[in-house]
Amino acid sequence: MDRMPKWADVVLIPLISLILAAILSALVILGIGEDPVAAVKMMVSGALGSTYGWGYTLYYATNFMFTGLAVAVAFHARLFNIGGEGQAMLGGLGVAIACLYVPWPHWTLALGGAAVLAALFGAAWAAIPAWLQAKRGSHIVITTIMFNFIASAVLNYVLVNVMRPQGSMDPATARFSETVHLPTLHELLAPIGISFSKAAPANVSLLVAVAACVLVWLLIWRTRLGYEIRAYGHSETGALYAGISPVRITMIAMLISGGLAGCMAINNVMGEAERLVLNATEGAGFIGIAVALMGRSHPFGVFLSAILFGFLYQGGAELALWTSIPRELIVVIQALVILFTGALDNMVRMPLEKLFLSLRKGRA
Amino acid sequence: MDFLTLIQIFDSTIRLSTPLLLACLAGLFSERAGVYDIGLEGKMLMAAFFSAAVAAVTGSVWLGLLAGIAASMVLAGLHGVAAITFRGNQLISGVAINFLAAGLTVLIAQDWFQQGGRTPSLMGGGRFTPLSLPLAETLAPVPVIGPIYAELLSGHSILVYLAFLAVPASWWVLNRTRFGLRLRAVGENPAAVDTAGVSVVGLRFAAVAICGLLCGIAGAYLATALQAGFVKDMTAGRGFIALAALIFAKWRPWHAMWACLLFGFLQAVALRYQNLDIGGLVIPVQVMDALPYILTVVILAGFVGKAIPPRAGGEPYVKER
């Protein structure tokens, strides 16, 4: 028998955790001598008050959907993929190679090709830690952390020594050609009569990210493989008894996870920067952890919390622009969300379980 | 490469190894007691900021050190509450602590000093000064031994000597005291320790507190001895290199020292030479940067001796099922 009704587990606990994180964030803002209410107002108007704000919010949300899904898929197999950052960096390399060296006739083909290469590169980067976990029992958290650092060294080397155009001082690739330019929301919405900010970077990859959410949902809850991944995550011995190969599931779950993280690059590299720069990921791989925890590893939850974090990111940028609150406030909020929804989950859960048990006893 | 250059590189190796060594020993205590800690980086960063901030305001580096240790131990306490009391996921808690430190340090620094997330430069009593070992001056002219003693071993700040003394001390505490035996036992088989009537929770909190203390010294060393003041993200992944060294050393104090010296040496070489040229083979600086991580992955893969972590590592202890 469950100790709690399902809605409490799915909605109430994340909500309480979020409120706790929000209260602490407000205290932090108070502590540095700013007004939390004014700050929230400014964040809301800056991130949601105009199509320009929405454009940035959705752009960030697209990144976080990919990395959040990546972490979530691995979570279902009880693997903690902390390497989304490195996998997304390598995905960027894949996108850059696809866009620079292939003469694509049209952006749709380029998007498909770049996404495939980005996913392959991201999956390849996840493959080594996955194989080491599956075959040699090396802890996946440690190896993926190490691979984040190795990825940034690889990217640094490639951008400085290999892909940098001659005569350029900037460690970045050349600009991609016009044909691989992805339509922004402005260009997509204008034909149907909706005016959207021209300057905002949200682009067609948002739709790809939403499609990825649906596909991950189908995979996890509607396919045999998804069932095997979840079974393995719930009980390794149980899964083994049912004839599910741990090596196979570990590899597949991590490859999918790495591929999703790599796909983020179609948004930030192909859609926004249109060239590969150093540190293009800007920590989005790590925010994926918070997004997946907040969204309870469910694709719809990931979708919602990605938008929430997109809002926080854009709102935080506005705050940094207009007040003396630095952008790092977002990092603090992110840390608090990870802390409350992840590490201190039992702190919220245990009293609630007691409450529901006593309520049920009272009724019986 | 002449003798003097070599001495200089080894000298900088010692200085760069010190924070790694302190953080590595910190992780060692925590992980031998069965509490994984990937929040070493965050604790160091927090300590670096508070030590520099307090040293800048009071002008006393010792007060700074105390403040750094206190800040690091607060985060260690948070990790303990999440990982031990509420039996949360230790890895997730570590991730949260890293972000908390990365954000809070800049936020508070900006509020206190308005210098874009850094502290003012430390001067005079605000920094740890180099100690001169006895007879360093008189022995300096002696060939070979003189420079080694006067340049390499002498002239570091007190925290460097403290860090290297912490190695035998850690070995002794872990392997020759009752507390150490219990601490190792709680990382291997907490149920046995519990049956013996010793508090698992108490031991693990003690280990986490030692971890906070050592991380605090490591962070204070970074901001008040190695450099003069705090800058944003100044730990620059050292907490993770320390973690790598810990695995490299297979969770043993003396090996931890050698691993940290090796990784410190790599940092020293990368700092001195952009691209290392060994007989026509040019090694780019990025390889140097990535080498600690690559070596750790190789060790983890078990191709060169297997790294087996403490058996109960990462698992919260539930007294009654």
XYZ file of C-alpha atoms in Angstrom, chain B residues 127-287:
161
model
C 48.397 36.964 3.603
C 50.389 33.993 4.763
C 54.045 34.861 4.377
C 56.737 32.380 3.343
C 58.550 30.690 6.213
C 62.276 30.365 6.046
C 63.504 27.029 7.328
C 66.463 27.201 9.723
C 69.888 27.527 8.089
C 68.345 28.063 4.631
C 70.578 31.070 4.029
C 73.768 29.383 5.195
C 73.142 26.196 3.241
C 72.104 27.916 0.001
C 75.638 28.057 -1.529
C 76.184 24.299 -1.094
C 75.908 22.690 -4.552
C 72.832 20.548 -5.323
C 71.664 20.142 -1.726
C 71.753 23.898 -1.081
C 69.229 24.923 -3.749
C 67.035 21.926 -2.948
C 66.880 22.932 0.685
C 66.784 26.706 0.312
C 64.591 27.007 -2.789
C 62.489 23.872 -2.854
C 61.849 22.954 0.773
C 62.218 26.317 2.460
C 60.193 29.428 1.752
C 56.653 28.083 1.679
C 53.783 29.307 3.819
C 52.955 27.461 7.000
C 49.893 25.857 5.418
C 52.098 23.976 2.963
C 54.018 22.318 5.783
C 50.736 21.716 7.578
C 49.306 19.972 4.520
C 52.262 17.639 4.183
C 52.266 16.933 7.917
C 48.583 16.081 7.602
C 49.545 13.052 5.516
C 51.273 11.034 8.277
C 48.731 12.403 10.748
C 45.847 11.114 8.630
C 47.569 7.772 8.195
C 48.078 7.519 11.941
C 44.508 8.514 12.798
C 43.010 6.128 10.252
C 45.225 3.128 10.868
C 46.488 3.394 14.412
C 43.617 4.790 16.497
C 40.346 3.375 17.673
C 38.502 6.265 16.052
C 40.158 5.491 12.713
C 39.306 1.821 12.891
C 35.678 2.655 13.597
C 35.653 5.274 10.863
C 36.906 2.782 8.292
C 34.462 0.171 9.581
C 31.539 2.535 9.180
C 32.477 2.944 5.529
C 32.679 -0.780 4.940
C 29.954 -2.259 7.113
C 27.947 0.236 9.161
C 25.617 -2.453 10.497
C 28.540 -4.133 12.270
C 29.551 -0.849 13.875
C 25.981 -0.285 14.961
C 25.803 -3.758 16.473
C 28.935 -2.982 18.456
C 27.051 -0.110 20.042
C 28.901 2.709 18.291
C 26.876 5.493 16.693
C 27.035 5.324 12.892
C 25.497 8.770 12.586
C 27.989 10.256 15.061
C 30.994 8.742 13.304
C 29.848 9.864 9.893
C 29.200 13.380 11.127
C 32.676 13.418 12.668
C 34.169 12.355 9.332
C 32.188 14.991 7.446
C 33.336 17.626 9.961
C 37.001 16.676 9.436
C 36.343 16.930 5.718
C 34.947 20.432 6.196
C 37.936 21.453 8.302
C 40.491 20.299 5.721
C 38.562 21.792 2.799
C 38.435 25.045 4.748
C 42.216 25.103 5.096
C 42.566 24.247 1.404
C 40.328 27.134 0.382
C 42.020 29.568 2.725
C 45.397 28.535 1.306
C 44.170 29.280 -2.221
C 42.964 32.790 -1.426
C 45.436 33.941 1.221
C 48.683 32.127 0.415
C 48.782 30.947 -3.196
C 47.017 34.077 -4.408
C 46.270 37.405 -2.784
C 42.502 37.563 -2.609
C 39.391 35.857 -3.901
C 38.268 35.876 -7.512
C 35.166 34.272 -8.951
C 35.447 30.485 -9.418
C 39.042 30.541 -8.246
C 39.079 26.850 -7.318
C 38.899 26.118 -11.077
C 38.109 22.418 -10.769
C 40.715 21.701 -8.071
C 38.064 19.978 -5.965
C 37.486 17.546 -8.797
C 41.195 17.015 -9.385
C 41.444 16.215 -5.664
C 38.613 13.745 -6.109
C 40.489 12.242 -9.036
C 43.639 12.038 -6.906
C 41.663 10.305 -4.188
C 40.568 7.586 -6.583
C 44.061 7.448 -8.067
C 45.382 6.891 -4.551
C 42.734 4.258 -3.880
C 41.624 6.086 -0.733
C 45.008 5.853 1.080
C 46.822 8.859 2.652
C 50.417 8.289 1.460
C 49.297 7.428 -2.042
C 47.092 10.517 -1.944
C 50.202 12.612 -1.392
C 51.997 11.110 -4.391
C 48.896 11.454 -6.567
C 48.494 15.105 -5.587
C 52.180 15.779 -6.230
C 51.818 14.202 -9.671
C 48.738 16.263 -10.528
C 50.347 19.369 -9.042
C 53.401 18.701 -11.224
C 51.173 18.519 -14.310
C 49.639 21.875 -13.351
C 53.082 23.379 -12.783
C 54.307 22.218 -16.178
C 51.145 23.420 -17.909
C 51.571 26.789 -16.209
C 55.192 27.164 -17.303
C 55.100 25.821 -20.838
C 52.224 26.479 -23.178
C 53.203 23.681 -25.508
C 55.723 21.188 -24.235
C 58.276 20.050 -26.789
C 59.785 16.663 -25.989
C 62.296 15.787 -28.704
C 60.198 17.072 -31.600
C 56.932 15.737 -30.177
C 54.839 18.730 -29.208
C 52.383 18.152 -26.373
C 49.691 20.840 -26.368
C 48.776 22.476 -23.080
C 45.268 21.016 -23.255
C 46.691 17.518 -22.887
